[in-house]
Short mmCIF file of C-alpha atoms and ligand atoms in Angstrom, two decimals:
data_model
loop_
_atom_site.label_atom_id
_atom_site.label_comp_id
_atom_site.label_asym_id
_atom_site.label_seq_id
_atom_site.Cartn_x
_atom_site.Cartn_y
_atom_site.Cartn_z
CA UNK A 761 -42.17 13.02 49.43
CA UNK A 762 -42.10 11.56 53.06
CA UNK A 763 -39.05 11.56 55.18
CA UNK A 764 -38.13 10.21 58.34
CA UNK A 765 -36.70 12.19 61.01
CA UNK A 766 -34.76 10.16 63.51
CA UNK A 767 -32.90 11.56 66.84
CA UNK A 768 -30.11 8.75 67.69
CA UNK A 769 -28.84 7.76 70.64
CA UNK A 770 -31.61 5.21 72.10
CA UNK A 771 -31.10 1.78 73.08
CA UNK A 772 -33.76 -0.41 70.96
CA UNK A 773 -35.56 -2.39 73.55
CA UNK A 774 -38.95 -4.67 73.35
CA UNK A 775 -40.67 -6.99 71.64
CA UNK A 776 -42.47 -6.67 67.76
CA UNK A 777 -44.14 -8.85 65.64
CA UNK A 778 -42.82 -9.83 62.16
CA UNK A 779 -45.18 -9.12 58.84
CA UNK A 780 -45.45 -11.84 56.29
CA UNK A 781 -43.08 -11.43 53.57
CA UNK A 782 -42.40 -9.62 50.29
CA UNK A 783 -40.55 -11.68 48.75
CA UNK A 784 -42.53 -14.62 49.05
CA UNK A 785 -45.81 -12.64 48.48
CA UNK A 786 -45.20 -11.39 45.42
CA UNK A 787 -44.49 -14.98 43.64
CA UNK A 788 -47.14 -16.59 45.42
CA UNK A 789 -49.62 -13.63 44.32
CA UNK A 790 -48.37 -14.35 40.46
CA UNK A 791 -48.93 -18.10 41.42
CA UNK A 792 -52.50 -17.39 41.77
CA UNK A 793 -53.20 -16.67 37.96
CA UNK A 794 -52.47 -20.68 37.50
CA UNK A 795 -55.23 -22.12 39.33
CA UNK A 796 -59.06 -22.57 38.29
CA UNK A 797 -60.84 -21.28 41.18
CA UNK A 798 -60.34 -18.69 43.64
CA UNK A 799 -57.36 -18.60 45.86
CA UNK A 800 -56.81 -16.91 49.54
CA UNK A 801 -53.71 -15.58 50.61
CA UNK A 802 -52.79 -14.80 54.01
CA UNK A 803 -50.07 -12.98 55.96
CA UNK A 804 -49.49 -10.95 53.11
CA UNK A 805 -47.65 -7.82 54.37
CA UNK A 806 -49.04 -4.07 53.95
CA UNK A 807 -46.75 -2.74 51.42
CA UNK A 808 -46.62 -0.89 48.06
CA UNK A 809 -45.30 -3.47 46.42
CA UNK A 810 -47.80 -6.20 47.10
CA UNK A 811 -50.62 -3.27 46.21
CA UNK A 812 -48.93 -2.72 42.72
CA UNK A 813 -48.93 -6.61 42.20
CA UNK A 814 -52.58 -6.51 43.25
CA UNK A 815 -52.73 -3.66 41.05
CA UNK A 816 -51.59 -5.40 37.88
CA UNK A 817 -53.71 -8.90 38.64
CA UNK A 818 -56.84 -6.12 38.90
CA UNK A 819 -55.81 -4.43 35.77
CA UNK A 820 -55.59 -8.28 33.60
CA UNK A 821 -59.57 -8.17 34.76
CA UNK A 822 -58.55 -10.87 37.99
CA UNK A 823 -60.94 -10.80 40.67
CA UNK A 824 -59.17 -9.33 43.77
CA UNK A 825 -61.02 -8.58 47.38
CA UNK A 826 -59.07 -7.82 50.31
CA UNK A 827 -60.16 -8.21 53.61
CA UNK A 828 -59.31 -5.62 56.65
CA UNK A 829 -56.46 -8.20 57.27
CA UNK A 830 -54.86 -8.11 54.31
CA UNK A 831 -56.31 -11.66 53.07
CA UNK A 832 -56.85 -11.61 49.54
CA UNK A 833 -59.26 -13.87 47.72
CA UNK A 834 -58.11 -13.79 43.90
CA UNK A 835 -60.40 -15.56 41.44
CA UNK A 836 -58.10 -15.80 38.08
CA UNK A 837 -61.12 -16.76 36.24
CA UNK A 838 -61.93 -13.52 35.47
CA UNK A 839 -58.69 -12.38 33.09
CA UNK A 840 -59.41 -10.84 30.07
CA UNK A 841 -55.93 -8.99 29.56
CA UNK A 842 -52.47 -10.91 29.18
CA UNK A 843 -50.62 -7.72 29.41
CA UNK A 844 -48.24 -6.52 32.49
CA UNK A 845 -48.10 -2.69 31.35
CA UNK A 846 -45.24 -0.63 31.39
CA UNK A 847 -46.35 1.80 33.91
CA UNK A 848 -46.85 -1.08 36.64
CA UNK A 849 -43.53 -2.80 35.62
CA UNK A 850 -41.72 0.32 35.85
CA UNK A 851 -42.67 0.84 39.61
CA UNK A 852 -42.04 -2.46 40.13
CA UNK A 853 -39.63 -5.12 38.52
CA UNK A 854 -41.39 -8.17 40.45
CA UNK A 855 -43.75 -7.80 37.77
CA UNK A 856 -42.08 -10.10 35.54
CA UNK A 857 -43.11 -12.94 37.64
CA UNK A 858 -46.47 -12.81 35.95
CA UNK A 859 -44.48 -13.89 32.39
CA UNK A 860 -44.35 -18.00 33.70
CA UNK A 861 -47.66 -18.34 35.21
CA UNK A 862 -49.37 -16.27 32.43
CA UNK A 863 -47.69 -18.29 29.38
CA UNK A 864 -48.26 -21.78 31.26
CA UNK A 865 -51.94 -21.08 31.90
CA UNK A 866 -53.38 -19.06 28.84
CA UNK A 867 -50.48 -19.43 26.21
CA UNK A 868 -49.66 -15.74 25.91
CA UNK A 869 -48.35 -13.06 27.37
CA UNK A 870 -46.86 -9.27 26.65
CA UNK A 871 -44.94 -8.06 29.78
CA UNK A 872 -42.99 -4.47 29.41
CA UNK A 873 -39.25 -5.39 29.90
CA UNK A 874 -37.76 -4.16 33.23
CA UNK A 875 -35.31 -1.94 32.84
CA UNK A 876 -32.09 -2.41 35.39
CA UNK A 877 -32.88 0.08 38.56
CA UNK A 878 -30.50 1.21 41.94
CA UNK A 879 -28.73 -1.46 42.67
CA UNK A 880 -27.95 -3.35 39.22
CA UNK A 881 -28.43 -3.97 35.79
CA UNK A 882 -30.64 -7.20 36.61
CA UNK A 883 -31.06 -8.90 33.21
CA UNK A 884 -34.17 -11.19 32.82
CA UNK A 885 -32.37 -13.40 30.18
CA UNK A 886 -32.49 -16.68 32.06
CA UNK A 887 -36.23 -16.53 32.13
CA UNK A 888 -36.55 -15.84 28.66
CA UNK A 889 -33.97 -18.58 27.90
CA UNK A 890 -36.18 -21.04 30.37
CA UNK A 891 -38.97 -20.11 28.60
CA UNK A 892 -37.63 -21.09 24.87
CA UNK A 893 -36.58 -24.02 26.18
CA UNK A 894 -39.95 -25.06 27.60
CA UNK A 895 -41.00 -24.24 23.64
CA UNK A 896 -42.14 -20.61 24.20
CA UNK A 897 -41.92 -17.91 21.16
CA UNK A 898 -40.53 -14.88 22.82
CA UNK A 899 -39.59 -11.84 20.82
CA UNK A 900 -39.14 -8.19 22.19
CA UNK A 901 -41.24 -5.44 20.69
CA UNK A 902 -41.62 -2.06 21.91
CA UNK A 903 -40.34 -2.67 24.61
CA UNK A 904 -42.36 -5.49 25.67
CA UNK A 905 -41.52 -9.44 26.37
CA UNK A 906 -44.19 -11.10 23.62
CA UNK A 907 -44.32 -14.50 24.59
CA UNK A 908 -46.72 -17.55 23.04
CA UNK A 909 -47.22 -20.61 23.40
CA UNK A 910 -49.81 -21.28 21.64
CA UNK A 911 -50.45 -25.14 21.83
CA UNK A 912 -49.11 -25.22 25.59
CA UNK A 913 -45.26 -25.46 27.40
CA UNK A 914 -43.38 -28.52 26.78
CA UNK A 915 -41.26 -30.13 29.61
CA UNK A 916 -37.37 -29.32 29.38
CA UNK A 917 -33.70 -29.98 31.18
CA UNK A 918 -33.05 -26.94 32.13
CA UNK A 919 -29.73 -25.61 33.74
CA UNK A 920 -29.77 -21.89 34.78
CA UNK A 921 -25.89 -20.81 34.22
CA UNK A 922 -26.36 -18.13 37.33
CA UNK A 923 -28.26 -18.89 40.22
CA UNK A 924 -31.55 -16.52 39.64
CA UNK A 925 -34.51 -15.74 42.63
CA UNK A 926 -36.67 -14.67 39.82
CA UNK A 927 -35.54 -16.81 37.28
CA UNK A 928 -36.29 -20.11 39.14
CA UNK A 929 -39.52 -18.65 39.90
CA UNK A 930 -40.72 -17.80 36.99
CA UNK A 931 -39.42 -21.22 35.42
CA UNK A 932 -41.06 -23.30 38.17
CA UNK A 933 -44.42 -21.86 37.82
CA UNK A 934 -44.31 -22.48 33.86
CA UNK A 935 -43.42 -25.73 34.60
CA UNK A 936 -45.88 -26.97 36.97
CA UNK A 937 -48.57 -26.41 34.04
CA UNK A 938 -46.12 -27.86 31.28
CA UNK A 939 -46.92 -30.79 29.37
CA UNK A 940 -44.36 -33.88 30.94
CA UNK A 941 -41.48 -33.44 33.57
CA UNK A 942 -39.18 -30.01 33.76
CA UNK A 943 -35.66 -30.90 35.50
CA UNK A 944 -34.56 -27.07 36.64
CA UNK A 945 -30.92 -27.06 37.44
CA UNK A 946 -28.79 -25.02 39.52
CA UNK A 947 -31.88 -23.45 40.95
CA UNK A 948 -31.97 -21.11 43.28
CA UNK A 949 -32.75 -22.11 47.19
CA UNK A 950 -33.84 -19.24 48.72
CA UNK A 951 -36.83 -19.95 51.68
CA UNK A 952 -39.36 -17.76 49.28
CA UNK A 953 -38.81 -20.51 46.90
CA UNK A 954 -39.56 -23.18 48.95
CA UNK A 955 -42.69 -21.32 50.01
CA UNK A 956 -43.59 -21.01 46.34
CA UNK A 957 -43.44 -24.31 45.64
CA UNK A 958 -45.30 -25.33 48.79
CA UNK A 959 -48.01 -23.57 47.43
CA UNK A 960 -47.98 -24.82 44.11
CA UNK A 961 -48.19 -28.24 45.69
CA UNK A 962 -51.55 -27.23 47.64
CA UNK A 963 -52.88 -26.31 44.77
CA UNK A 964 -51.84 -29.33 43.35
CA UNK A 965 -48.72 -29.22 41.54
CA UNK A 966 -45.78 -32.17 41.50
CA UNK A 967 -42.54 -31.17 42.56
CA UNK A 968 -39.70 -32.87 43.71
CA UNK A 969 -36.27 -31.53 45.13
CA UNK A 970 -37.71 -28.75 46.90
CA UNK A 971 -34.88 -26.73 48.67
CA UNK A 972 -32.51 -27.87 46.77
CA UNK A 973 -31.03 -26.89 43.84
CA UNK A 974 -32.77 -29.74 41.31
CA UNK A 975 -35.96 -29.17 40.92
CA UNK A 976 -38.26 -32.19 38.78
CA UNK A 977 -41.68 -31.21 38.46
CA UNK A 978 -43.69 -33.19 36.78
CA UNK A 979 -46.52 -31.35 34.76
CA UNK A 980 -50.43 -31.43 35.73
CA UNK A 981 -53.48 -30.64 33.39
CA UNK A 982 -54.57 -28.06 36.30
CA UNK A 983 -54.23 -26.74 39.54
CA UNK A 984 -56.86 -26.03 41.76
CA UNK A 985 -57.55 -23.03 44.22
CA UNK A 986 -56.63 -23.36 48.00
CA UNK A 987 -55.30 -21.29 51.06
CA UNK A 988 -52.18 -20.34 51.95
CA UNK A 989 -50.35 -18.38 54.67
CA UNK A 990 -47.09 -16.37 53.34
CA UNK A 991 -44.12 -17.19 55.30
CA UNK A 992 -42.47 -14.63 57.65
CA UNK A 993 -40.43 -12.13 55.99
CA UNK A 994 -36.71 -13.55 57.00
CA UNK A 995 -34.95 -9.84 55.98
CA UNK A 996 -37.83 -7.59 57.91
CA UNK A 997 -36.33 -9.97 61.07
CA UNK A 998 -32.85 -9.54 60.10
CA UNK A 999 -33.07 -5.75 59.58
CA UNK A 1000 -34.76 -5.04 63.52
CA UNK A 1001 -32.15 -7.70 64.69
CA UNK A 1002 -29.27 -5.71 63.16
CA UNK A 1003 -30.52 -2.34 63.77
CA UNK A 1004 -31.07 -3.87 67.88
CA UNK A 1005 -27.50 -4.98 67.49
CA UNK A 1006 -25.70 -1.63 66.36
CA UNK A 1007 -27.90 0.18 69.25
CA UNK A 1008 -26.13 -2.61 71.82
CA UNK A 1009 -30.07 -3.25 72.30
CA UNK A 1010 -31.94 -5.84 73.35
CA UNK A 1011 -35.44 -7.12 71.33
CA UNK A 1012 -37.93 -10.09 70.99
CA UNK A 1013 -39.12 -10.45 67.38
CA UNK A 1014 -42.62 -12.61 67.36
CA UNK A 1015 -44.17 -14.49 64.20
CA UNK A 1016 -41.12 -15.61 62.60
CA UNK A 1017 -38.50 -18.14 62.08
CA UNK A 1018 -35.01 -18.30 62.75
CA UNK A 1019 -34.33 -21.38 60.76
CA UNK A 1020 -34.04 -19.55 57.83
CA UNK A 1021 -31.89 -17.28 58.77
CA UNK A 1022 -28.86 -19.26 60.04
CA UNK A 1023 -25.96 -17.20 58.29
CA UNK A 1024 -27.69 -13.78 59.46
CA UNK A 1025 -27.72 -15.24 63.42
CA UNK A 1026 -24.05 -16.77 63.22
CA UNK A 1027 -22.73 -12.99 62.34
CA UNK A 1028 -24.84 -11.76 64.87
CA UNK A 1029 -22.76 -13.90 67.37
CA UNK A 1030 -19.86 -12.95 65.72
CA UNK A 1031 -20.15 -9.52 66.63
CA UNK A 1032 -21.46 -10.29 70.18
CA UNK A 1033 -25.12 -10.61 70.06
CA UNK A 1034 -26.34 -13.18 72.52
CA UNK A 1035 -29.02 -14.89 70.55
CA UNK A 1036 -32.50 -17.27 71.82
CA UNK A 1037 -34.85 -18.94 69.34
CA UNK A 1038 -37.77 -20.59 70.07
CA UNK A 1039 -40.43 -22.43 67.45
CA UNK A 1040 -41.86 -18.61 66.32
CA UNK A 1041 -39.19 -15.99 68.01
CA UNK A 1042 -35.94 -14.80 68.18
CA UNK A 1043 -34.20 -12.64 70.97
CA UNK A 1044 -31.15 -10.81 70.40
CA UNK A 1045 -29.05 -9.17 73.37
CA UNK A 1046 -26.53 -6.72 73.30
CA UNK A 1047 -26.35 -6.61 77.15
CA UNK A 1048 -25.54 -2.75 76.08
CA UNK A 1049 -22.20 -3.82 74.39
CA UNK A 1050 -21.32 -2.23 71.57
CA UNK A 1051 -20.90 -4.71 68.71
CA UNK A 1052 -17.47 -6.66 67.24
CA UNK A 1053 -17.15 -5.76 63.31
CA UNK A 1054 -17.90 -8.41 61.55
CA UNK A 1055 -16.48 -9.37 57.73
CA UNK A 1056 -18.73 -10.71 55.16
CA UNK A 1057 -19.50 -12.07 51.33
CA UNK A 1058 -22.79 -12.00 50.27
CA UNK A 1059 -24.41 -15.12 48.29
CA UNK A 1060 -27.02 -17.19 47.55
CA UNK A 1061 -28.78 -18.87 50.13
CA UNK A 1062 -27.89 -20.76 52.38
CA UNK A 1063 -25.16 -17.94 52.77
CA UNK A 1064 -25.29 -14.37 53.71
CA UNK A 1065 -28.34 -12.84 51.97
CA UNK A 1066 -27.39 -9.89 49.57
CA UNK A 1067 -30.58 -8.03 51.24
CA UNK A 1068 -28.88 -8.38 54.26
CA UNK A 1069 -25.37 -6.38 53.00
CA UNK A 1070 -26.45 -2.78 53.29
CA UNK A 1071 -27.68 -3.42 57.24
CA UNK A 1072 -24.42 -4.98 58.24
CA UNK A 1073 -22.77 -2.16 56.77
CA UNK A 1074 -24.11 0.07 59.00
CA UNK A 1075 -23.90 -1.87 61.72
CA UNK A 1076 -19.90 -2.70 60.93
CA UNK A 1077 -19.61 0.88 60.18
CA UNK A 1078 -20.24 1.87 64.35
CA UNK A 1079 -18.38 -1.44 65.53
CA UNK A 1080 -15.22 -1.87 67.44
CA UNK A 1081 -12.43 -3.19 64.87
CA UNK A 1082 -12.08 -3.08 60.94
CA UNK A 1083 -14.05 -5.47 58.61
CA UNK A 1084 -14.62 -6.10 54.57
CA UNK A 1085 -17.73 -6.55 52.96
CA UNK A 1086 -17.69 -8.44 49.88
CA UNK A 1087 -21.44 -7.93 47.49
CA UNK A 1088 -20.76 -10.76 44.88
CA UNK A 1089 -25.04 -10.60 43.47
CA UNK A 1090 -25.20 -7.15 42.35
CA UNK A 1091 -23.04 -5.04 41.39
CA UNK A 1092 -24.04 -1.34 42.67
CA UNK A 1093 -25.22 -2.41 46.12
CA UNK A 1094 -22.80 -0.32 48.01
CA UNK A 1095 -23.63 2.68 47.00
CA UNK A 1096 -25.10 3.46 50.17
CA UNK A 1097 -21.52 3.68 51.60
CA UNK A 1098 -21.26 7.22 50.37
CA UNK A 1099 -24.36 8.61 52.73
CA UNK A 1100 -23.06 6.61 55.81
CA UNK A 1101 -19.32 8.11 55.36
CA UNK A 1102 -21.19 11.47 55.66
CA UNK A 1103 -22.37 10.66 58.82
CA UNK A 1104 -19.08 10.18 59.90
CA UNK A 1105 -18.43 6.30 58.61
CA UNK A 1106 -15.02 5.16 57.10
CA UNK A 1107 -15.41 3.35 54.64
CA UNK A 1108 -13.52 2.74 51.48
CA UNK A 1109 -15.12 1.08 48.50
CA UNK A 1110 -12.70 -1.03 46.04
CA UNK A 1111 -14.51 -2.52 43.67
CA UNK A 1112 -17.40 -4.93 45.28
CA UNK A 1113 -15.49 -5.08 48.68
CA UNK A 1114 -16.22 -2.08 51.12
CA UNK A 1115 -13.44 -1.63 53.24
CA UNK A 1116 -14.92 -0.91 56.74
CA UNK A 1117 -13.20 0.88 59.78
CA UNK A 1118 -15.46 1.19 62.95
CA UNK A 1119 -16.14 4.86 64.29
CA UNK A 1120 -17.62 5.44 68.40
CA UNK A 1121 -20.23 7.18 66.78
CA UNK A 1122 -21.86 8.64 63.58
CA UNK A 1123 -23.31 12.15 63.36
CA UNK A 1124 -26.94 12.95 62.35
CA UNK A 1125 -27.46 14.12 58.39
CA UNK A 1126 -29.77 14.40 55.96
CA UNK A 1127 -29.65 12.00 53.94
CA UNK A 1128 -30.71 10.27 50.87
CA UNK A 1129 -32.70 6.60 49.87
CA UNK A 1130 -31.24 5.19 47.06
CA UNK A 1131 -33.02 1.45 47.18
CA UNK A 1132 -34.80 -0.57 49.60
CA UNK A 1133 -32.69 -1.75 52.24
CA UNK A 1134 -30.36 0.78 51.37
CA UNK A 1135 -32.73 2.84 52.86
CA UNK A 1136 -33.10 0.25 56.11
CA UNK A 1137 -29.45 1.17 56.68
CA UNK A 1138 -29.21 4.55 56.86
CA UNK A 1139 -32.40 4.34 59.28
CA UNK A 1140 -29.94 2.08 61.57
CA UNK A 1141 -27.23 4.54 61.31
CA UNK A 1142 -29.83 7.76 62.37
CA UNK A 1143 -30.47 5.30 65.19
CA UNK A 1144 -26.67 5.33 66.83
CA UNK A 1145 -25.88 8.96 64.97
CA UNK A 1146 -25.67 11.56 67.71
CA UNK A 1147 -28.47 14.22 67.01
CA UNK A 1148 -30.35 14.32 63.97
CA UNK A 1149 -31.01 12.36 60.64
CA UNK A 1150 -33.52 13.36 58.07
CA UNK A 1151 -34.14 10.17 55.56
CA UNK A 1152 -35.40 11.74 52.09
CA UNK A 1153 -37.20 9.25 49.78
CA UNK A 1154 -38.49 6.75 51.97
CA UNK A 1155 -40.55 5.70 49.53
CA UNK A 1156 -37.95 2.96 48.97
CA UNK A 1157 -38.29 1.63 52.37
CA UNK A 1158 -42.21 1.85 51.87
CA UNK A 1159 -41.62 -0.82 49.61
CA UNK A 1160 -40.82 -3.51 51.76
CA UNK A 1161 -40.66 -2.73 55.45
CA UNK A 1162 -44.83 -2.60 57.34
CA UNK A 1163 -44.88 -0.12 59.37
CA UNK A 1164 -40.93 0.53 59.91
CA UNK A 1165 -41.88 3.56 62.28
CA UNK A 1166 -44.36 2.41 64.14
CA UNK A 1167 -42.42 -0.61 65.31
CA UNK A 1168 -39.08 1.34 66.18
CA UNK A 1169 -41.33 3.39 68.26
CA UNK A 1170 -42.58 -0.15 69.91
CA UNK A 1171 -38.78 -0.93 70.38
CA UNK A 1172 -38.12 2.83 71.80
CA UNK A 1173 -36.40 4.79 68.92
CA UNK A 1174 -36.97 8.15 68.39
CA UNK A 1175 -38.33 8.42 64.60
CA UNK A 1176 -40.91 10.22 63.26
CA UNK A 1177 -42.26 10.55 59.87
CA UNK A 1178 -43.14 13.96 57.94
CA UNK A 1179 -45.54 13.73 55.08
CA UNK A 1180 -43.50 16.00 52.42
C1 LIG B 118 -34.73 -11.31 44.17
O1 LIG B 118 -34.48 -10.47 43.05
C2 LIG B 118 -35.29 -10.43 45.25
N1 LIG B 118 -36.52 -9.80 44.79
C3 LIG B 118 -34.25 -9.38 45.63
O2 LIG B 118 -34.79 -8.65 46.71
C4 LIG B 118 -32.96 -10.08 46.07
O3 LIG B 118 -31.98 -9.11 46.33
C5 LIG B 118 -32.49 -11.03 44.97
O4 LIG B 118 -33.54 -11.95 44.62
C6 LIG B 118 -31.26 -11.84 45.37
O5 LIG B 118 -31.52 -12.58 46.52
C7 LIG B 118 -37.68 -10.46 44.90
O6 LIG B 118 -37.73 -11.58 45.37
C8 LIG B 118 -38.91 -9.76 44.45
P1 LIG B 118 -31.90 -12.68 41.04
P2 LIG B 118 -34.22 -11.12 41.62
O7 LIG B 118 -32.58 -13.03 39.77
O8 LIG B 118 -35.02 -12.35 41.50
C9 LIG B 118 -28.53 -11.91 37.76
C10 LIG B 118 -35.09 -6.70 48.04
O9 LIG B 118 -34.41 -5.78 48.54
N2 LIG B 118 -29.50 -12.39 36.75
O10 LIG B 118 -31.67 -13.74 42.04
O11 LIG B 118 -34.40 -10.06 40.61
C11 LIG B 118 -28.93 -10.60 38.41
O12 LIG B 118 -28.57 -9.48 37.63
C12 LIG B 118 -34.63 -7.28 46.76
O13 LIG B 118 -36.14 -7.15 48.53
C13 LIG B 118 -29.08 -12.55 35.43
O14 LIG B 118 -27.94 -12.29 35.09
O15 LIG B 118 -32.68 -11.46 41.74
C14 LIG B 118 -28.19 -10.67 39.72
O16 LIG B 118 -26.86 -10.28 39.53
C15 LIG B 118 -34.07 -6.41 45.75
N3 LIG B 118 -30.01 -12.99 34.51
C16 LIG B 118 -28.22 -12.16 40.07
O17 LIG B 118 -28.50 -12.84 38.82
C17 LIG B 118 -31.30 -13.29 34.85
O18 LIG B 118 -32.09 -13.67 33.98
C18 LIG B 118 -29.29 -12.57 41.07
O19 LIG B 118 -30.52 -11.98 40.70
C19 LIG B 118 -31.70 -13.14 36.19
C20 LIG B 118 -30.77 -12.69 37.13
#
């Protein structure tokens, strides 16, 4: 297994560009089995996760070529197989997204359940529920989500009791193919659903409401193929802009957006960043201070992302003052708490609120990946330990963050990465 071997102490400093994002990626990849001709995707970002979604359209017989700049044409045409197999979906719980689109399009689908992982137990229960309600047969059998529809989705109210990513998702892309109008209530808002649904409608879907919570869409006989460019990955900027701010760096981030990442930036004030956007960029400068703790509550957007939590932990966790950080979406995402505190943090955990005292400085340790952006926050922490950190199981961070070595190096950390 790979580590990452970090020596702290260096200012971050310079400019990077921003990879398309994961999050929108993988829905928008899932979108493509709903259209009748082939469909190009650009700005998708280098990662294991969009290979193992590529993976599982290749292994349902789709069409899939990729080009040396990660553009994928995907010609759906092809499927043979309605199946999402357990040993895909167990790598990867984004897999389920494949359950709406597959069921609207072909009437059937068998997708192995995902199991909870890391950070939660992460029911899929609202999409099932969506599902029924849009006139789907779902029973579970063998561990699989059998779902049929045989003469087609119906149009339904439907009001999600807990605002679900996933959920409205996986709702919205059954709907667009449903026969009549599907009213989706209490969706979710999050920018990667908005970039979902703008490229349902180039393909030629009819949805109102988009980024807000009530969502019409009125159902279409079929969608055609088209192009679209992935959105900038809003958490890959927020991670380099936190990790610049716990250094008391200064960096440029290039191909992104800060409009969708207003509650991120306000912290990021709060805790003394000086911060310039322009249309694609965002600057953040330390001007070498060291950064103000700053308290928290994690929610759904269009407040402080929960894939944002683990980074401002470690960031709080070297500031001047004391702080709380409340998670309120999941409800083991603190776990990473433990590995900062033995790099010196102190930090108390009751219940979902960690209970954050700054410390001058953190001391190198190995230390161990437990999720994704877990992982992103013990990198920032190597980065203002003094000496050493050894990261184990950075496969997690493979997951979602291009290149995360490469572009510290561009930004002047010292992190290396041993093939193990
Ligand atoms: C998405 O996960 C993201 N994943 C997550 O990104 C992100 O943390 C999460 O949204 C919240 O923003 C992708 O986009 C691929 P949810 P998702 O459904 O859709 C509960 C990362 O690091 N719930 O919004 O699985 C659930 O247990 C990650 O990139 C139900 O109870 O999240 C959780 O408590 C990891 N029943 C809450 O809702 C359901 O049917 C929000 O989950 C569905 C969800």
């Amino acid at each position: 297994m790979d580590k990452l071997i970090i020596q702290g102490g260096s200012r971050l400093n310079g400019e990077i560009k921003i990879s398309g994002s994961k999050n929108s990626g993988l829905p928008i990849l899932a979108a493509t089995l709903l259209a009748d001709g082939p469909m190009h995707i650009c700005n998708l970002p280098h990662l294991n996760d969009i290979t193992t979604m590529l993976a599982l359209l290749r292994c349902m017989g789709v069409d899939v070529t990729i080009d040396e700049k990660m553009c994928v044409e995907i010609d759906p045409t092809t499927i043979r197989d309605f199946e999402a197999p357990y040993e895909l979906v167990k790598t990867m719980r984004a897999s389920i997204l494949v359950l709406g689109p597959l069921l609207a399009r072909f009437g059937k689908a068998d997708v192995s359940f995902p199991g909870g992982c890391a950070i939660g137990s992460r029911p899929v229960d609202i999409h099932l529920r969506g599902l029924e309600a849009m006139g789907a047969e779902i029973e579970v059998d063998g561990g699989y989500i059998r779902a049929r529809a045989p003469k087609g989705l119906k149009g339904a109210r439907f009001l999600m009791d807990k605002v679900t990513v996933g959920g409205t998702e996986n709702l919205l892309m059954a709907a667009v193919l449903a026969e009549g109008t599907t009213w989706l209530e209490n969706a979710a808002r999050e920018p990667e659903i908005v970039d979902l649904a703008e490229c349902l409608v180039a393909m030629g879907a009819k949805i109102e409401g988009i980024g807000t919570d009530q969502l019409e869409i009125q159902g279409v006989k079929q969608l055609h193929g088209c192009t679209y460019s992935v959105m900038p990955d809003r958490i890959e900027t927020g991670t380099y802009l936190a990790a610049a701010a716990a250094t008391g760096g200064r960096v440029k981030l290039r191909a992104t957006r800060a409009d969708i990442l207003e509650a991120v930036l306000l912290k990021l004030e709060e805790a003394g960043a000086k911060i310039t956007v322009g249309e694609d960029w965002i600057e953040l400068d330390m001007e070498g201070r060291r950064p103000r703790a700053v308290s928290l509550r994690t929610a759904p957007y269009p407040a402080f992302p929960t894939d944002m939590q683990a980074q401002f932990t470690a960031m709080n966790a070297v500031s001047e003052g004391a702080s709380a950080v409340v998670e309120t979406i999941f409800e083991n995402r603190l776990i990473q708490t433990h590995e900062l505190n033995r790099m010196g943090a102190h930090i108390v955990l009751e219940g979902n609120t960690a209970m954050i005292e700054g410390v001058e400085k953190l001391k190198g340790a190995p230390v161990m990946a437990s999720d994704l952006r877990a992982s992103a926050s013990l990198v920032i922490a190597g980065m203002v330990a003094e000496g050493e950190t050894t990261v184990d199981r950075i496969y997690h961070i493979d997951r979602g963050y291009e290149c995360i070595e490469e572009k510290l190096q561009m930004l002047g950390a010292n992190i290396r990465r041993v093939p193990g």
